[in-house]
CSV table of N, CA, C and O in Angstrom, one decimal:
chain,number,residue,atom,x,y,z
Z,160,MET,N,1.1,-1.7,0.4
Z,160,MET,CA,-0.1,0.0,0.1
Z,160,MET,C,0.8,1.0,-0.1
Z,160,MET,O,0.9,2.3,-0.8
Z,161,ILE,N,2.3,1.1,0.5
Z,161,ILE,CA,2.8,2.4,0.5
Z,161,ILE,C,2.9,2.5,-0.8
Z,161,ILE,O,3.5,3.9,-0.4
Z,162,LEU,N,3.7,2.1,-1.0
Z,162,LEU,CA,4.8,1.6,-2.5
Z,162,LEU,C,3.2,2.0,-3.9
Z,162,LEU,O,3.8,3.4,-4.8
Z,163,THR,N,1.8,2.1,-4.2
Z,163,THR,CA,0.9,1.9,-4.6
Z,163,THR,C,0.2,3.1,-4.5
Z,163,THR,O,-0.9,3.9,-5.1
Z,164,GLY,N,0.0,3.4,-2.7
Z,164,GLY,CA,-1.1,4.3,-2.4
Z,164,GLY,C,-2.4,4.1,-2.8
Z,164,GLY,O,-2.8,5.5,-2.4
Z,165,ARG,N,-2.4,2.6,-2.1
Z,165,ARG,CA,-3.9,2.3,-2.6
Z,165,ARG,C,-4.6,3.4,-1.2
Z,165,ARG,O,-4.4,3.1,-0.1
Z,166,ARG,N,-5.7,3.1,-1.5
Z,166,ARG,CA,-6.8,4.4,0.1
Z,166,ARG,C,-7.4,2.5,0.3
Z,166,ARG,O,-8.2,1.9,-0.9
Z,167,VAL,N,-7.6,2.8,1.9
Z,167,VAL,CA,-8.7,1.9,1.4
Z,167,VAL,C,-9.7,1.9,2.6
Z,167,VAL,O,-9.9,2.9,4.0
Z,168,SER,N,-11.1,1.7,2.9
Z,168,SER,CA,-11.9,2.2,4.4
Z,168,SER,C,-11.2,2.0,5.6
Z,168,SER,O,-10.5,0.2,6.2
Z,169,ALA,N,-11.3,2.3,6.9
Z,169,ALA,CA,-11.2,2.0,7.8
Z,169,ALA,C,-11.4,0.3,8.6
Z,169,ALA,O,-10.6,0.6,9.2
Z,170,GLY,N,-12.0,0.3,8.0
Z,170,GLY,CA,-12.2,-2.3,8.7
Z,170,GLY,C,-11.4,-1.8,7.6
Z,170,GLY,O,-11.3,-3.5,8.5
Z,171,GLU,N,-11.4,-2.1,5.9
Z,171,GLU,CA,-10.2,-2.2,5.7
Z,171,GLU,C,-8.7,-2.4,6.4
Z,171,GLU,O,-7.9,-3.8,6.6
Z,172,GLY,N,-8.9,-1.2,7.3
Z,172,GLY,CA,-7.8,-0.9,7.5
Z,172,GLY,C,-7.2,-1.3,9.5
Z,172,GLY,O,-6.3,-2.1,9.5
Z,173,LYS,N,-8.7,-1.9,9.9
Z,173,LYS,CA,-8.5,-3.0,10.5
Z,173,LYS,C,-8.2,-3.7,10.7
Z,173,LYS,O,-7.2,-4.5,11.1
Z,174,ASN,N,-8.8,-4.7,9.0
Z,174,ASN,CA,-8.2,-6.0,9.4
Z,174,ASN,C,-6.9,-6.5,9.0
Z,174,ASN,O,-7.3,-7.5,8.4
Z,175,LEU,N,-6.2,-5.1,8.0
Z,175,LEU,CA,-5.4,-5.5,7.7
Z,175,LEU,C,-4.0,-5.1,9.1
Z,175,LEU,O,-2.8,-5.5,8.9
Z,176,GLY,N,-4.4,-3.9,10.2
Z,176,GLY,CA,-4.0,-4.8,11.4
Z,176,GLY,C,-3.7,-3.2,10.8
Z,176,GLY,O,-2.5,-3.3,12.7
Z,177,PHE,N,-3.3,-1.9,10.7
Z,177,PHE,CA,-3.0,-0.5,10.9
Z,177,PHE,C,-3.8,0.3,11.5
Z,177,PHE,O,-3.8,1.4,11.7
Z,178,VAL,N,-5.1,0.1,11.9
Z,178,VAL,CA,-5.9,0.5,12.8
Z,178,VAL,C,-6.2,-0.3,14.4
Z,178,VAL,O,-6.7,-0.9,13.8
Z,179,ASN,N,-7.1,0.6,14.7
Z,179,ASN,CA,-6.8,0.3,16.0
Z,179,ASN,C,-7.7,-0.4,15.9
Z,179,ASN,O,-9.0,-1.0,16.7
Z,180,GLU,N,-9.1,1.4,15.9
Z,180,GLU,CA,-10.1,0.9,16.0
Z,180,GLU,C,-10.7,1.1,15.3
Z,180,GLU,O,-10.7,2.5,14.9
Z,181,VAL,N,-12.5,0.3,14.8
Z,181,VAL,CA,-13.4,2.1,14.3
Z,181,VAL,C,-15.1,1.9,15.0
Z,181,VAL,O,-15.6,1.1,15.4
Z,182,VAL,N,-15.1,3.3,14.8
Z,182,VAL,CA,-16.4,3.9,15.2
Z,182,VAL,C,-17.0,5.2,15.2
Z,182,VAL,O,-16.8,5.3,13.4
Z,183,PRO,N,-18.4,4.9,14.8
Z,183,PRO,CA,-19.3,5.0,14.5
Z,183,PRO,C,-19.2,7.1,14.6
Z,183,PRO,O,-18.0,7.3,15.7
Z,184,ALA,N,-19.6,7.3,12.9
Z,184,ALA,CA,-19.5,8.9,13.1
Z,184,ALA,C,-19.2,9.7,14.3
Z,184,ALA,O,-20.5,10.0,15.0
Z,185,GLY,N,-18.8,11.0,14.6
Z,185,GLY,CA,-18.6,11.6,15.7
Z,185,GLY,C,-18.2,11.3,16.7
Z,185,GLY,O,-18.1,11.3,18.2
Z,186,GLN,N,-17.8,9.5,17.2
Z,186,GLN,CA,-17.1,9.3,18.6
Z,186,GLN,C,-16.1,9.0,18.3
Z,186,GLN,O,-14.8,8.4,19.0
Z,187,ALA,N,-14.7,10.0,17.4
Z,187,ALA,CA,-13.7,10.0,17.0
Z,187,ALA,C,-13.3,9.9,18.8
Z,187,ALA,O,-12.0,9.2,19.4
Z,188,LEU,N,-13.1,11.1,19.0
Z,188,LEU,CA,-12.7,12.3,20.5
Z,188,LEU,C,-12.3,11.0,20.8
Z,188,LEU,O,-12.3,10.5,22.2
Z,189,GLU,N,-13.9,10.3,21.7
Z,189,GLU,CA,-13.3,9.6,22.5
Z,189,GLU,C,-12.8,8.4,22.6
Z,189,GLU,O,-12.9,7.9,24.5
Z,190,ALA,N,-13.3,7.6,21.5
Z,190,ALA,CA,-11.7,6.6,21.5
Z,190,ALA,C,-10.8,6.9,21.6
Z,190,ALA,O,-9.5,6.2,22.3
Z,191,ALA,N,-10.3,8.1,21.0
Z,191,ALA,CA,-9.0,8.4,21.1
Z,191,ALA,C,-8.0,8.9,22.4
Z,191,ALA,O,-7.9,9.0,22.7
Z,192,LYS,N,-9.6,9.4,23.6
Z,192,LYS,CA,-9.5,10.2,24.4
Z,192,LYS,C,-8.9,8.1,25.4
Z,192,LYS,O,-8.2,8.1,26.5
Z,193,ARG,N,-10.5,6.9,24.8
Z,193,ARG,CA,-10.3,5.7,26.1
Z,193,ARG,C,-8.6,5.3,25.0
Z,193,ARG,O,-7.3,4.6,26.8
Z,194,TRP,N,-8.2,5.1,24.7
Z,194,TRP,CA,-7.2,4.7,23.8
Z,194,TRP,C,-5.8,5.1,25.0
Z,194,TRP,O,-4.6,5.2,25.2
Z,195,ALA,N,-6.1,7.2,24.9
Z,195,ALA,CA,-5.0,7.6,26.1
Z,195,ALA,C,-4.8,7.2,26.4
Z,195,ALA,O,-3.1,6.9,27.8
Z,196,GLU,N,-6.1,7.3,27.8
Z,196,GLU,CA,-6.2,6.6,28.9
Z,196,GLU,C,-4.9,4.6,29.2
Z,196,GLU,O,-4.1,5.1,29.7
Z,197,THR,N,-5.1,4.4,28.3
Z,197,THR,CA,-5.2,3.0,28.1
Z,197,THR,C,-4.2,3.1,28.3
Z,197,THR,O,-2.9,2.8,29.1
Z,198,ILE,N,-2.8,4.0,27.7
Z,198,ILE,CA,-0.9,4.4,27.3
Z,198,ILE,C,-0.6,5.4,28.5
Z,198,ILE,O,0.2,4.7,29.1
Z,199,LEU,N,-1.9,5.3,29.7
Z,199,LEU,CA,-1.3,6.4,30.4
Z,199,LEU,C,-1.8,5.2,31.4
Z,199,LEU,O,-0.4,6.0,32.6
Z,200,GLU,N,-1.9,5.0,31.9
Z,200,GLU,CA,-2.3,3.1,32.3
Z,200,GLU,C,0.0,3.0,32.2
Z,200,GLU,O,0.2,1.4,33.6
Z,201,CYS,N,0.2,2.6,30.7
Z,201,CYS,CA,1.5,2.7,31.1
Z,201,CYS,C,2.3,3.2,31.7
Z,201,CYS,O,2.2,3.6,32.0
Z,202,SER,N,3.7,2.7,32.3
Z,202,SER,CA,5.2,2.6,32.0
Z,202,SER,C,5.2,4.8,30.9
Z,202,SER,O,5.6,4.2,30.5
Z,203,PRO,N,5.7,5.3,31.9
Z,203,PRO,CA,6.5,6.4,30.1
Z,203,PRO,C,7.3,6.2,30.2
Z,203,PRO,O,7.7,7.2,29.0
Z,204,MET,N,8.4,5.9,31.3
Z,204,MET,CA,9.4,5.2,30.6
Z,204,MET,C,9.1,4.3,29.9
Z,204,MET,O,9.5,4.3,29.1
Z,205,ALA,N,9.0,3.5,29.5
Z,205,ALA,CA,8.3,2.3,28.9
Z,205,ALA,C,7.3,2.5,27.0
Z,205,ALA,O,8.4,1.9,26.4
Z,206,VAL,N,6.8,4.1,27.7
Z,206,VAL,CA,6.0,4.7,25.5
Z,206,VAL,C,7.0,4.7,25.6
Z,206,VAL,O,7.2,5.6,24.3
Z,207,ARG,N,8.5,6.2,26.4
Z,207,ARG,CA,9.4,6.4,25.3
Z,207,ARG,C,9.8,5.8,24.2
Z,207,ARG,O,10.2,6.0,23.6
Z,208,ALA,N,10.8,4.6,25.1
Z,208,ALA,CA,10.8,3.0,24.7
Z,208,ALA,C,10.2,2.5,23.6
Z,208,ALA,O,11.4,2.5,22.8
Z,209,SER,N,9.7,1.9,24.1
Z,209,SER,CA,8.8,1.9,22.7
Z,209,SER,C,8.5,2.9,21.2
Z,209,SER,O,8.8,2.5,20.3
Z,210,LYS,N,8.3,4.4,21.8
Z,210,LYS,CA,8.6,4.9,20.5
Z,210,LYS,C,9.5,6.0,20.0
Z,210,LYS,O,9.6,5.6,18.8
Z,211,GLU,N,11.2,5.4,20.8
Z,211,GLU,CA,12.1,5.9,20.7
Z,211,GLU,C,13.0,4.5,19.3
Z,211,GLU,O,13.3,4.7,18.3
Z,212,ALA,N,12.5,3.3,20.2
Z,212,ALA,CA,12.3,1.9,19.3
Z,212,ALA,C,10.9,1.7,18.0
Z,212,ALA,O,13.0,2.2,16.4
Z,213,LEU,N,10.4,2.3,17.5
Z,213,LEU,CA,10.2,2.7,16.3
Z,213,LEU,C,10.2,3.6,15.7
Z,213,LEU,O,11.1,3.3,14.3
Z,214,TYR,N,10.7,4.6,15.5
Z,214,TYR,CA,11.5,5.8,15.2
Z,214,TYR,C,12.4,5.6,14.9
Z,214,TYR,O,13.7,5.3,13.5
Z,215,HIS,N,13.6,5.6,15.6
Z,215,HIS,CA,14.6,4.8,14.6
Z,215,HIS,C,14.9,3.2,14.3
Z,215,HIS,O,15.7,3.3,13.2
Z,216,GLY,N,14.3,2.7,14.6
Z,216,GLY,CA,14.5,1.1,13.7
Z,216,GLY,C,14.1,1.3,12.5
Z,216,GLY,O,14.9,0.2,12.2
Z,217,LEU,N,13.3,2.2,12.1
Z,217,LEU,CA,12.4,2.1,11.2
Z,217,LEU,C,13.7,2.7,9.9
Z,217,LEU,O,14.0,3.2,8.8
Z,218,GLU,N,15.0,3.6,10.3
Z,218,GLU,CA,16.0,4.0,10.4
Z,218,GLU,C,17.2,2.9,9.6
Z,218,GLU,O,18.5,2.8,8.9
Z,219,GLU,N,16.9,1.8,10.8
Z,219,GLU,CA,17.7,0.4,9.9
Z,219,GLU,C,18.0,0.5,9.1
Z,219,GLU,O,17.5,-0.1,8.1
Z,220,PRO,N,19.1,-1.2,9.0
Z,220,PRO,CA,19.6,-1.3,7.5
Z,220,PRO,C,18.5,-2.6,8.2
Z,220,PRO,O,18.6,-2.7,6.0
Z,221,SER,N,18.4,-3.3,8.7
Z,221,SER,CA,17.7,-4.3,8.5
Z,221,SER,C,17.1,-4.8,9.4
Z,221,SER,O,16.6,-4.1,10.5
Z,222,LEU,N,16.1,-5.4,9.7
Z,222,LEU,CA,15.2,-5.7,10.7
Z,222,LEU,C,15.4,-6.4,11.2
Z,222,LEU,O,15.3,-5.9,12.9
Z,223,GLU,N,16.4,-7.5,11.5
Z,223,GLU,CA,17.3,-7.9,12.1
Z,223,GLU,C,18.1,-7.1,13.0
Z,223,GLU,O,18.2,-7.0,14.8
Z,224,LYS,N,18.2,-5.5,12.6
Z,224,LYS,CA,20.0,-4.7,13.9
Z,224,LYS,C,18.9,-4.5,14.4
Z,224,LYS,O,18.7,-3.5,15.6
Z,225,ALA,N,17.3,-3.3,14.1
Z,225,ALA,CA,16.7,-3.3,14.3
Z,225,ALA,C,15.6,-3.7,15.5
Z,225,ALA,O,15.3,-2.9,17.0
Z,226,MET,N,15.4,-5.2,15.3
Z,226,MET,CA,14.9,-5.6,16.6
Z,226,MET,C,16.2,-6.4,17.7
Z,226,MET,O,15.7,-6.8,18.3
Z,227,THR,N,17.5,-5.3,17.0
Z,227,THR,CA,18.7,-6.2,18.4
Z,227,THR,C,19.2,-5.0,18.7
Z,227,THR,O,19.8,-5.5,19.8
Z,228,THR,N,18.6,-3.5,18.7
Z,228,THR,CA,19.5,-2.9,18.5
Z,228,THR,C,19.0,-2.2,20.4
Z,228,THR,O,17.4,-2.2,20.2
Z,229,ILE,N,19.2,-1.9,21.0
Z,229,ILE,CA,18.6,-1.5,22.1
Z,229,ILE,C,18.9,-0.4,22.3
Z,229,ILE,O,20.2,0.4,22.1
Z,230,TYR,N,18.2,1.1,21.8
Z,230,TYR,CA,18.3,2.5,22.0
Z,230,TYR,C,18.7,3.0,23.4
Z,230,TYR,O,18.1,2.2,24.1
Z,231,PRO,N,19.3,4.2,24.0
Z,231,PRO,CA,19.0,4.3,25.5
Z,231,PRO,C,17.6,4.7,25.9
Z,231,PRO,O,18.4,4.4,26.8
Z,232,ALA,N,15.8,4.9,25.5
Z,232,ALA,CA,15.0,5.0,26.6
Z,232,ALA,C,15.4,3.9,26.8
Z,232,ALA,O,15.2,3.4,27.7
Z,233,GLN,N,15.6,1.8,25.8
Z,233,GLN,CA,15.2,1.5,26.2
Z,233,GLN,C,15.7,1.0,27.8
Z,233,GLN,O,15.8,-0.4,28.4
Z,234,LYS,N,17.6,1.4,27.6
Z,234,LYS,CA,18.4,1.0,28.1
Z,234,LYS,C,18.0,1.8,29.3
Z,234,LYS,O,18.2,1.4,30.6
Z,235,ALA,N,17.7,3.0,29.5
Z,235,ALA,CA,17.0,4.2,30.6
Z,235,ALA,C,16.5,3.0,32.2
Z,235,ALA,O,15.8,3.1,32.6
Z,236,ASN,N,15.0,2.9,30.0
Z,236,ASN,CA,13.7,1.7,31.1
Z,236,ASN,C,14.3,0.0,31.8
Z,236,ASN,O,13.9,-0.1,32.9
Z,237,MET,N,14.7,0.1,31.2
Z,237,MET,CA,15.6,-1.5,31.6
Z,237,MET,C,16.4,-1.4,33.5
Z,237,MET,O,16.2,-2.2,34.1
Z,238,GLU,N,17.2,-0.1,33.1
Z,238,GLU,CA,17.6,0.1,34.7
Z,238,GLU,C,16.5,1.0,35.9
Z,238,GLU,O,17.8,1.3,36.2
Z,239,SER,N,15.9,1.9,35.7
Z,239,SER,CA,14.9,1.7,36.0
Z,239,SER,C,14.5,0.5,36.7
Z,239,SER,O,13.9,-0.3,37.4
Z,240,GLU,N,13.5,1.5,38.1
Z,240,GLU,CA,12.8,1.6,39.0
Z,240,GLU,C,10.9,0.8,38.3
Z,240,GLU,O,10.9,0.0,39.2
Z,241,ASP,N,11.2,1.4,37.8
Z,241,ASP,CA,9.9,0.8,36.6
Z,241,ASP,C,9.9,-0.2,36.1
Z,241,ASP,O,8.7,-0.7,36.2
Z,242,PHE,N,10.8,-0.7,36.1
Z,242,PHE,CA,11.1,-2.3,35.3
Z,242,PHE,C,11.1,-3.0,36.5
Z,242,PHE,O,10.3,-4.3,35.6
Z,243,VAL,N,11.2,-3.2,37.0
Z,243,VAL,CA,10.8,-3.6,38.2
Z,243,VAL,C,9.3,-3.5,38.9
Z,243,VAL,O,9.5,-4.6,38.5
Z,244,GLU,N,8.8,-2.2,39.0
Z,244,GLU,CA,7.6,-2.2,39.1
Z,244,GLU,C,6.6,-2.5,38.6
Z,244,GLU,O,5.7,-2.9,39.6
Z,245,GLY,N,6.8,-2.3,37.9
Z,245,GLY,CA,5.3,-3.3,36.3
Z,245,GLY,C,5.8,-4.8,36.8
Z,245,GLY,O,4.6,-5.2,36.6
Z,246,PRO,N,6.6,-6.1,36.5
Z,246,PRO,CA,6.0,-7.5,37.5
Z,246,PRO,C,5.5,-7.1,38.6
Z,246,PRO,O,5.1,-8.4,39.1
Z,247,LYS,N,6.5,-6.5,39.5
Z,247,LYS,CA,5.9,-7.2,40.6
Z,247,LYS,C,4.5,-6.4,41.4
Z,247,LYS,O,3.7,-7.2,41.6
Z,248,ALA,N,4.2,-5.6,41.2
Z,248,ALA,CA,1.7,-5.0,40.5
Z,248,ALA,C,1.8,-6.2,40.3
Z,248,ALA,O,0.9,-6.8,40.9
Z,249,PHE,N,2.2,-6.8,38.7
Z,249,PHE,CA,1.3,-8.0,38.9
Z,249,PHE,C,1.1,-9.1,39.2
Z,249,PHE,O,0.0,-9.1,39.3
Z,250,ALA,N,2.7,-8.8,39.7
Z,250,ALA,CA,2.2,-10.3,41.1
Z,250,ALA,C,1.5,-10.5,41.8
Z,250,ALA,O,0.4,-10.9,43.1
Z,251,GLU,N,1.8,-9.3,42.2
Z,251,GLU,CA,0.5,-9.0,43.4
Z,251,GLU,C,-0.7,-8.3,42.4
Z,251,GLU,O,-1.5,-8.0,44.0
Z,252,LYS,N,-0.9,-7.9,42.1
Z,252,LYS,CA,-2.0,-8.5,41.5
Z,252,LYS,C,-2.7,-6.7,41.6
Z,252,LYS,O,-3.8,-6.8,42.6
Z,253,ARG,N,-2.3,-5.4,41.6
Z,253,ARG,CA,-1.7,-4.4,42.3
Z,253,ARG,C,-2.5,-3.7,40.9
Z,253,ARG,O,-1.2,-3.7,39.9
Z,254,LYS,N,-2.7,-2.5,41.0
Z,254,LYS,CA,-1.4,-1.5,39.5
Z,254,LYS,C,-0.7,-1.1,40.7
Z,254,LYS,O,0.2,0.0,40.9
Z,255,PRO,N,0.3,-0.7,39.0
Z,255,PRO,CA,1.6,-0.1,39.6
Z,255,PRO,C,1.5,1.5,39.0
Z,255,PRO,O,0.7,2.3,39.3
Z,256,LYS,N,2.4,1.2,40.5
Z,256,LYS,CA,2.5,3.4,41.1
Z,256,LYS,C,4.3,3.8,40.5
Z,256,LYS,O,5.4,3.4,40.5
Z,257,TRP,N,3.8,4.2,38.9
Z,257,TRP,CA,5.4,4.6,38.3
Z,257,TRP,C,6.3,5.7,38.8
Z,257,TRP,O,5.6,6.9,39.8
Z,258,ASN,N,7.0,5.4,38.7
Z,258,ASN,CA,9.0,6.5,39.2
Z,258,ASN,C,8.5,7.4,38.8
Z,258,ASN,O,9.3,8.3,38.8
Z,259,ASN,N,8.6,7.5,36.8
Z,259,ASN,CA,9.4,7.7,36.3
Z,259,ASN,C,11.3,8.6,35.9
Z,259,ASN,O,11.3,9.4,35.6
Z,260,ARG,N,11.7,7.0,37.0
Z,260,ARG,CA,12.7,6.8,37.5
Z,260,ARG,C,13.4,5.3,37.3
Z,260,ARG,O,12.6,4.7,37.5
């Protein structure tokens, strides 16, 4: 699709996997807020690391290189208190308390 520029409906985009949700007309803002709330439940450091991996990974010469590179935000995340807090909260069946450090 990138090479052809072919347009697809929202429904087809969902079936192809690059659209998260299709909502009725006039409900896009509410859906976007729901998605934002879900993202905000995650560790800010993990969200930052995911975004960095995505953006920089697109610039790598190969998929293997993109998947095996540990980018700076991921390194910081892996060394953070939040990296320990997530699994600990899961094991204790409670919501995590993110410190962003």
